[in-house]
Coordinates of C-alpha atoms in Angstrom, one line a residue:
X204 CA 1.4 -28.0 10.1
X205 CA 2.0 -25.6 7.2
X206 CA 3.8 -22.4 8.1
X207 CA 1.5 -19.4 8.0
X208 CA 1.7 -16.8 5.2
X209 CA 3.0 -13.6 6.8
X210 CA 1.8 -10.3 5.2
X211 CA 2.7 -6.7 6.2
X212 CA 0.4 -4.0 4.9
X213 CA 0.8 -0.3 5.6
X214 CA -2.2 2.1 5.8
X215 CA -4.8 -0.3 6.9
X216 CA -7.1 2.1 8.8
X217 CA -9.6 2.4 6.0
X218 CA -10.0 2.0 2.2
X219 CA -8.1 -0.6 0.2
X220 CA -5.7 -1.3 3.1
X221 CA -8.4 -2.3 5.5
X222 CA -10.1 -4.4 2.8
X223 CA -6.8 -6.2 2.1
X224 CA -6.6 -7.0 5.9
X225 CA -10.2 -8.3 5.9
X226 CA -9.6 -10.4 2.8
X227 CA -6.3 -12.0 4.0
X228 CA -7.7 -12.7 7.5
X229 CA -10.6 -14.6 5.9
X230 CA -8.0 -17.1 4.7
X231 CA -6.8 -19.7 7.1
X232 CA -3.3 -19.8 8.4
X233 CA -2.4 -16.2 7.6
X234 CA -0.7 -13.7 9.8
X235 CA -1.4 -10.1 8.9
X236 CA 0.7 -7.2 10.2
X237 CA -1.1 -3.9 9.6
X238 CA 0.1 -0.4 10.3
X239 CA -1.8 2.7 11.1
X240 CA -0.5 6.1 12.2
X241 CA -1.7 5.5 15.7
X242 CA -2.9 2.0 16.8
X243 CA -4.5 3.5 19.9
X244 CA -6.9 5.7 17.8
X245 CA -10.5 4.7 17.3
X246 CA -9.6 3.6 13.8
X247 CA -6.8 1.4 15.0
X248 CA -9.0 -0.1 17.7
X249 CA -11.7 -1.2 15.3
X250 CA -9.2 -3.4 13.4
X251 CA -9.4 -5.9 16.3
X252 CA -13.1 -6.5 15.4
X253 CA -12.2 -8.0 12.0
X254 CA -13.1 -11.8 11.9
X255 CA -10.3 -14.2 11.4
X256 CA -10.2 -17.7 9.8
X257 CA -8.7 -20.7 11.5
X258 CA -5.1 -20.2 12.3
X259 CA -5.1 -16.6 11.2
X260 CA -4.3 -13.5 13.4
X261 CA -3.8 -9.8 13.2
X262 CA -0.9 -7.7 14.6
X263 CA -1.4 -4.0 14.5
X264 CA 1.4 -1.4 15.0
X265 CA 1.8 2.3 14.8
X266 CA 3.8 3.6 11.8
X267 CA 4.2 7.1 10.4
X268 CA 5.6 6.1 7.0
X269 CA 7.1 9.4 6.2
X270 CA 9.5 9.3 9.1
X271 CA 12.9 7.9 8.0
X272 CA 13.5 5.6 11.0
X273 CA 9.9 4.7 11.8
X274 CA 9.9 1.5 9.6
X275 CA 13.0 0.3 11.3
X276 CA 11.3 0.7 14.7
X277 CA 8.3 -1.2 13.3
X278 CA 10.5 -4.1 12.1
X279 CA 12.0 -4.3 15.6
X280 CA 8.5 -4.5 17.0
X281 CA 7.6 -7.3 14.6
X282 CA 10.7 -9.3 15.5
X283 CA 10.0 -8.8 19.2
X284 CA 6.6 -10.4 18.6
X285 CA 8.4 -13.6 17.4
X286 CA 8.0 -13.0 13.6
X287 CA 11.3 -13.8 11.9
X288 CA 10.4 -13.3 8.2
X289 CA 7.9 -11.6 5.9
X290 CA 6.4 -13.3 2.8
X291 CA 4.6 -10.3 1.4
X292 CA 5.0 -6.6 2.0
X293 CA 2.3 -4.3 0.6
X294 CA 3.2 -0.6 0.6
X295 CA -0.4 0.8 0.5
X296 CA -0.3 3.9 2.7
X297 CA -0.7 7.1 0.6
X298 CA -2.1 10.5 0.3
X299 CA -3.3 12.9 -2.4
X300 CA -2.1 15.9 -0.5
X301 CA -3.8 19.3 0.0
X302 CA -5.6 20.7 -1.9
X303 CA -6.3 17.2 -3.4
X304 CA -6.9 17.3 -7.1
X305 CA -5.7 20.8 -7.9
X306 CA -4.1 21.4 -11.2
X307 CA -0.3 21.9 -11.9
X308 CA -0.6 25.7 -12.0
X309 CA -1.9 26.0 -8.4
X310 CA -0.5 22.9 -6.7
X311 CA 1.3 24.0 -3.5
X312 CA 4.8 23.3 -2.2
X313 CA 3.2 21.8 0.8
X314 CA 1.2 19.3 -1.3
X315 CA 4.3 18.4 -3.4
X316 CA 6.5 17.9 -0.3
X317 CA 3.9 15.9 1.7
X318 CA 3.1 13.6 -1.1
X319 CA 6.7 12.9 -1.9
X320 CA 7.5 12.1 1.8
X321 CA 4.5 9.7 2.2
X322 CA 4.1 8.2 -1.3
X323 CA 7.7 8.0 -2.5
X324 CA 10.1 8.1 0.4
X325 CA 7.8 6.1 2.7
X326 CA 7.9 3.0 0.6
X327 CA 11.6 3.3 0.1
X328 CA 12.1 3.5 3.9
X329 CA 9.8 0.5 4.3
X330 CA 11.7 -1.6 1.8
X331 CA 15.0 -0.8 3.4
X332 CA 13.6 -1.8 6.8
X333 CA 11.9 -5.0 5.7
X334 CA 14.4 -6.3 3.2
X335 CA 16.2 -8.5 5.7
X336 CA 12.9 -10.2 6.7
X337 CA 11.8 -10.6 3.1
X338 CA 15.1 -12.4 2.3
X339 CA 14.2 -15.1 4.8
X340 CA 11.0 -16.0 2.9
X341 CA 10.9 -18.9 0.5
X342 CA 8.9 -16.8 -2.0
X343 CA 9.1 -13.1 -1.1
X344 CA 7.0 -10.4 -2.7
X345 CA 7.2 -6.6 -2.6
X346 CA 4.0 -4.9 -3.8
X347 CA 3.4 -1.2 -4.0
X348 CA 0.0 0.4 -4.6
X349 CA 0.5 3.0 -7.3
X350 CA -2.0 4.7 -9.7
X351 CA -2.6 5.2 -13.4
X352 CA -2.4 8.9 -12.7
X353 CA 1.4 8.3 -12.4
X354 CA 1.7 7.0 -16.0
X355 CA 3.6 9.4 -18.2
X356 CA 2.2 7.6 -21.2
X357 CA -1.4 8.6 -20.1
X358 CA -0.5 12.1 -19.1
X359 CA -2.8 14.6 -20.7
X360 CA -5.4 12.1 -21.8
X361 CA -8.6 11.1 -20.1
X362 CA -8.0 13.6 -17.3
X363 CA -4.7 12.0 -16.2
X364 CA -3.2 15.4 -15.7
X365 CA -5.1 15.9 -12.4
X366 CA -3.6 15.6 -8.9
X367 CA 0.0 16.5 -9.9
X368 CA 1.4 16.1 -6.4
X369 CA -0.1 12.6 -6.1
X370 CA 0.9 11.6 -9.7
X371 CA 4.4 12.9 -9.5
X372 CA 5.1 11.2 -6.2
X373 CA 3.7 7.9 -7.4
X374 CA 5.8 8.2 -10.6
X375 CA 8.8 8.4 -8.3
X376 CA 7.5 5.3 -6.5
X377 CA 7.2 3.4 -9.8
X378 CA 10.9 4.2 -10.5
X379 CA 11.9 3.0 -7.1
X380 CA 10.0 -0.3 -7.6
X381 CA 11.6 -0.9 -11.0
X382 CA 15.0 -0.3 -9.2
X383 CA 14.1 -2.9 -6.5
X384 CA 13.1 -5.4 -9.2
X385 CA 16.3 -4.8 -11.2
X386 CA 18.7 -5.1 -8.3
X387 CA 17.1 -7.8 -6.2
X388 CA 16.6 -10.9 -8.4
X389 CA 15.5 -13.0 -5.5
X390 CA 12.4 -10.8 -5.0
X391 CA 9.2 -10.4 -7.0
X392 CA 8.6 -6.6 -7.1
X393 CA 5.3 -5.3 -8.5
X394 CA 3.9 -1.7 -8.8
X395 CA 0.2 -1.8 -9.6
X396 CA -2.9 0.3 -10.2
X397 CA -5.7 -0.9 -7.8
X398 CA -8.5 0.6 -10.0
X399 CA -10.6 3.6 -9.3
X400 CA -11.9 2.4 -6.0
X401 CA -14.9 3.3 -3.8
X402 CA -12.8 4.9 -1.1
X403 CA -12.7 8.5 0.1
X404 CA -9.8 9.2 -2.2
X405 CA -11.2 7.2 -5.2
X406 CA -14.7 8.8 -5.0
X407 CA -13.1 12.2 -4.8
X408 CA -11.1 11.4 -8.0
X409 CA -14.2 10.0 -9.7
X410 CA -16.2 13.2 -9.0
X411 CA -13.3 15.3 -10.5
X412 CA -13.9 13.2 -13.6
X413 CA -17.6 13.9 -13.6
X414 CA -18.6 10.5 -12.2
X415 CA -21.0 10.0 -9.3
X416 CA -18.7 7.6 -7.6
X417 CA -15.7 5.3 -8.3
X418 CA -16.7 2.2 -10.3
X419 CA -14.6 -0.4 -8.5
X420 CA -15.6 -1.9 -5.1
X421 CA -13.0 -2.2 -2.3
X422 CA -13.5 -6.0 -2.3
X423 CA -12.9 -6.3 -6.1
X424 CA -9.8 -4.2 -5.8
X425 CA -8.4 -6.2 -2.9
X426 CA -9.2 -9.5 -4.7
X427 CA -7.4 -8.3 -7.9
X428 CA -4.3 -7.1 -5.9
X429 CA -4.0 -10.5 -4.2
X430 CA -4.6 -12.3 -7.6
X431 CA -1.7 -10.4 -9.2
X432 CA 0.5 -11.1 -6.2
X433 CA -0.2 -14.8 -6.3
X434 CA 0.0 -15.4 -10.0
X435 CA 2.6 -12.8 -11.0
X436 CA 0.2 -11.7 -13.6
X437 CA -0.9 -8.2 -14.6
X438 CA -4.3 -9.0 -16.1
X439 CA -6.2 -9.7 -12.9

Protein backbone atom coordinates (compact mmCIF):
# COMPACT_ATOMS: atom_id res chain seq x y z
CA UNK A 1 0.00 0.00 0.00
CA UNK A 2 1.27 3.48 -0.88
CA UNK A 3 2.31 5.58 2.10
CA UNK A 4 -0.10 8.42 2.85
CA UNK A 5 0.72 12.01 2.02
CA UNK A 6 1.07 13.86 5.33
CA UNK A 7 0.16 17.55 5.37
CA UNK A 8 0.39 19.98 8.31
CA UNK A 9 -1.66 23.18 7.94
CA UNK A 10 -1.91 25.98 10.51
CA UNK A 11 -4.96 28.16 11.00
CA UNK A 12 -7.62 25.73 9.78
CA UNK A 13 -10.60 26.96 11.78
CA UNK A 14 -12.05 28.92 8.88
CA UNK A 15 -11.27 30.54 5.56
CA UNK A 16 -8.52 29.26 3.30
CA UNK A 17 -7.12 26.95 5.97
CA UNK A 18 -10.37 25.08 6.45
CA UNK A 19 -10.89 24.85 2.69
CA UNK A 20 -7.42 23.36 2.30
CA UNK A 21 -8.30 20.74 4.91
CA UNK A 22 -11.55 19.87 3.13
CA UNK A 23 -9.80 19.65 -0.24
CA UNK A 24 -6.96 17.45 1.00
CA UNK A 25 -9.30 15.15 2.93
CA UNK A 26 -11.37 14.63 -0.22
CA UNK A 27 -8.29 12.92 -1.67
CA UNK A 28 -7.61 9.30 -0.75
CA UNK A 29 -4.72 8.22 1.44
CA UNK A 30 -4.01 11.66 2.89
CA UNK A 31 -3.31 12.48 6.52
CA UNK A 32 -4.03 16.09 7.44
CA UNK A 33 -2.78 17.67 10.64
CA UNK A 34 -4.63 20.92 11.25
CA UNK A 35 -4.03 23.47 13.96
CA UNK A 36 -6.39 25.93 15.61
CA UNK A 37 -5.82 28.08 18.67
CA UNK A 38 -8.05 25.82 20.76
CA UNK A 39 -9.16 22.45 19.43
CA UNK A 40 -11.79 22.22 22.19
CA UNK A 41 -13.56 25.33 20.87
CA UNK A 42 -16.73 25.14 18.81
CA UNK A 43 -14.68 25.90 15.70
CA UNK A 44 -12.21 23.15 16.49
CA UNK A 45 -14.95 20.64 17.15
CA UNK A 46 -16.65 21.20 13.79
CA UNK A 47 -13.51 20.06 11.95
CA UNK A 48 -14.36 16.47 12.85
CA UNK A 49 -17.48 16.77 10.65
CA UNK A 50 -15.44 17.17 7.44
CA UNK A 51 -15.88 14.12 5.16
CA UNK A 52 -12.82 12.01 4.42
CA UNK A 53 -11.90 9.92 1.40
CA UNK A 54 -10.76 6.30 1.68
CA UNK A 55 -7.61 6.03 3.76
CA UNK A 56 -7.62 9.71 4.73
CA UNK A 57 -7.83 11.10 8.25
CA UNK A 58 -7.65 14.34 10.21
CA UNK A 59 -5.63 15.07 13.33
CA UNK A 60 -6.45 18.38 15.05
CA UNK A 61 -4.20 20.07 17.58
CA UNK A 62 -4.09 23.34 19.48
CA UNK A 63 -1.39 25.80 18.46
CA UNK A 64 -0.88 29.47 19.26
CA UNK A 65 1.57 30.22 16.46
CA UNK A 66 2.97 33.39 18.04
CA UNK A 67 4.28 31.53 21.10
CA UNK A 68 7.98 30.66 20.59
CA UNK A 69 7.79 27.10 21.98
CA UNK A 70 4.25 26.18 20.93
CA UNK A 71 5.24 24.66 17.58
CA UNK A 72 7.80 22.43 19.29
CA UNK A 73 5.06 21.18 21.61
CA UNK A 74 2.81 20.55 18.60
CA UNK A 75 5.52 18.51 16.89
CA UNK A 76 5.94 16.38 20.00
CA UNK A 77 2.18 15.76 19.92
CA UNK A 78 2.41 14.78 16.25
CA UNK A 79 5.23 12.34 16.96
CA UNK A 80 3.33 10.89 19.92
CA UNK A 81 0.50 10.10 17.49
CA UNK A 82 2.89 7.90 15.51
CA UNK A 83 3.64 10.36 12.70
CA UNK A 84 7.35 10.28 11.88
CA UNK A 85 7.59 12.70 8.94
CA UNK A 86 5.83 15.56 7.17
CA UNK A 87 5.56 15.84 3.39
CA UNK A 88 4.03 19.31 3.26
CA UNK A 89 3.82 22.11 5.81
CA UNK A 90 1.54 25.05 4.97
CA UNK A 91 1.97 28.11 7.20
CA UNK A 92 -1.48 29.58 6.70
CA UNK A 93 -2.40 31.16 10.05
CA UNK A 94 -2.38 34.94 9.86
CA UNK A 95 -4.05 38.15 11.02
CA UNK A 96 -4.53 41.68 9.66
CA UNK A 97 -4.27 43.13 13.16
CA UNK A 98 -6.33 45.91 14.76
CA UNK A 99 -7.61 48.23 13.32
CA UNK A 100 -7.42 46.12 10.18
CA UNK A 101 -6.87 48.17 7.03
CA UNK A 102 -5.85 51.46 8.66
CA UNK A 103 -3.26 53.55 6.79
CA UNK A 104 0.40 54.01 7.76
CA UNK A 105 -0.22 57.35 9.51
CA UNK A 106 -2.58 55.81 12.07
CA UNK A 107 -1.45 52.18 12.37
CA UNK A 108 -0.87 51.31 16.01
CA UNK A 109 2.08 49.77 17.80
CA UNK A 110 -0.29 47.01 18.90
CA UNK A 111 -1.19 46.13 15.31
CA UNK A 112 2.43 46.17 14.15
CA UNK A 113 3.54 44.00 17.06
CA UNK A 114 0.72 41.47 16.84
CA UNK A 115 1.04 41.06 13.07
CA UNK A 116 4.79 40.58 13.33
CA UNK A 117 4.39 37.95 16.05
CA UNK A 118 1.75 35.95 14.17
CA UNK A 119 2.61 36.52 10.50
CA UNK A 120 6.41 36.67 10.60
CA UNK A 121 7.67 35.00 13.76
CA UNK A 122 4.97 32.31 13.80
CA UNK A 123 6.04 30.68 10.53
CA UNK A 124 9.71 30.95 11.51
CA UNK A 125 8.98 29.11 14.76
CA UNK A 126 6.95 26.57 12.77
CA UNK A 127 9.75 25.90 10.31
CA UNK A 128 12.29 25.46 13.08
CA UNK A 129 10.01 22.97 14.81
CA UNK A 130 9.00 20.96 11.73
CA UNK A 131 12.34 20.91 9.89
CA UNK A 132 13.41 17.55 11.30
CA UNK A 133 10.16 15.91 10.16
CA UNK A 134 10.33 17.52 6.72
CA UNK A 135 13.85 16.13 6.31
CA UNK A 136 12.41 12.62 6.58
CA UNK A 137 10.08 13.11 3.59
CA UNK A 138 11.06 11.94 0.11
CA UNK A 139 9.75 15.18 -1.42
CA UNK A 140 9.33 17.81 1.32
CA UNK A 141 7.62 21.14 0.70
CA UNK A 142 7.39 24.28 2.82
CA UNK A 143 4.56 26.62 1.75
CA UNK A 144 3.70 29.99 3.26
CA UNK A 145 0.51 31.89 2.51
CA UNK A 146 1.59 35.46 1.86
CA UNK A 147 -0.16 38.34 0.06
CA UNK A 148 0.35 40.72 -2.83
CA UNK A 149 0.03 43.52 -0.28
CA UNK A 150 3.54 42.53 0.89
CA UNK A 151 5.05 43.25 -2.54
CA UNK A 152 7.34 46.29 -2.44
CA UNK A 153 7.11 46.44 -6.23
CA UNK A 154 3.34 47.00 -6.02
CA UNK A 155 3.49 49.41 -3.08
CA UNK A 156 1.60 52.60 -3.81
CA UNK A 157 -0.22 51.20 -6.84
CA UNK A 158 -3.71 49.74 -7.03
CA UNK A 159 -4.29 50.34 -3.32
CA UNK A 160 -1.39 48.14 -2.22
CA UNK A 161 -0.42 50.67 0.45
CA UNK A 162 -3.31 49.55 2.66
CA UNK A 163 -3.01 47.40 5.80
CA UNK A 164 0.59 48.35 6.69
CA UNK A 165 0.88 46.05 9.71
CA UNK A 166 -0.25 43.12 7.60
CA UNK A 167 1.86 44.01 4.58
CA UNK A 168 5.05 44.73 6.53
CA UNK A 169 4.77 41.48 8.48
CA UNK A 170 4.15 39.45 5.33
CA UNK A 171 7.12 41.12 3.62
CA UNK A 172 9.21 39.84 6.51
CA UNK A 173 7.71 36.40 5.96
CA UNK A 174 8.71 36.52 2.29
CA UNK A 175 12.30 37.29 3.30
CA UNK A 176 12.31 34.34 5.70
CA UNK A 177 10.95 32.04 2.98
CA UNK A 178 13.66 33.06 0.52
CA UNK A 179 16.20 32.38 3.26
CA UNK A 180 14.75 28.91 3.83
CA UNK A 181 14.93 28.25 0.08
CA UNK A 182 18.53 29.46 -0.19
CA UNK A 183 19.86 27.52 2.78
CA UNK A 184 17.95 24.24 2.48
CA UNK A 185 18.51 22.85 -1.01
CA UNK A 186 16.73 19.59 -0.16
CA UNK A 187 13.47 21.47 0.40
CA UNK A 188 11.00 23.13 -1.97
CA UNK A 189 10.06 26.43 -0.31
CA UNK A 190 7.30 28.62 -1.74
CA UNK A 191 5.73 31.93 -0.69
CA UNK A 192 2.48 32.57 -2.55
CA UNK A 193 -0.44 34.95 -2.85
CA UNK A 194 -3.69 32.97 -2.51
CA UNK A 195 -5.81 35.53 -4.36
CA UNK A 196 -8.30 38.01 -2.95
CA UNK A 197 -10.45 35.31 -1.40
CA UNK A 198 -14.03 35.25 -0.12
CA UNK A 199 -13.06 34.96 3.54
CA UNK A 200 -13.75 37.43 6.36
CA UNK A 201 -10.31 38.95 5.81
CA UNK A 202 -10.54 38.93 2.01
CA UNK A 203 -14.01 40.44 1.88
CA UNK A 204 -12.92 43.20 4.27
CA UNK A 205 -9.99 43.97 1.98
CA UNK A 206 -12.25 43.93 -1.08
CA UNK A 207 -14.60 46.44 0.52
CA UNK A 208 -11.65 48.74 1.28
CA UNK A 209 -10.94 48.66 -2.47
CA UNK A 210 -14.57 49.57 -3.26
CA UNK A 211 -15.66 46.03 -4.20
CA UNK A 212 -18.79 44.29 -2.95
CA UNK A 213 -16.85 41.14 -2.10
CA UNK A 214 -13.63 39.34 -2.92
CA UNK A 215 -13.57 37.79 -6.42
CA UNK A 216 -11.93 34.43 -5.63
CA UNK A 217 -13.80 31.54 -3.99
CA UNK A 218 -12.17 29.60 -1.18
CA UNK A 219 -12.27 26.44 -3.27
CA UNK A 220 -10.54 28.11 -6.23
CA UNK A 221 -7.85 29.45 -3.92
CA UNK A 222 -7.27 26.09 -2.24
CA UNK A 223 -7.10 24.32 -5.61
CA UNK A 224 -4.53 26.83 -6.89
CA UNK A 225 -2.37 26.54 -3.76
CA UNK A 226 -2.33 22.76 -4.09
CA UNK A 227 -1.60 22.99 -7.83
CA UNK A 228 1.40 25.25 -7.24
CA UNK A 229 2.61 22.91 -4.51
CA UNK A 230 2.33 19.86 -6.73
CA UNK A 231 3.81 21.28 -9.92
CA UNK A 232 6.32 23.75 -8.47
CA UNK A 233 4.73 26.29 -10.82
CA UNK A 234 3.71 29.85 -10.07
CA UNK A 235 1.06 30.25 -12.77
CA UNK A 236 -1.73 28.14 -11.25
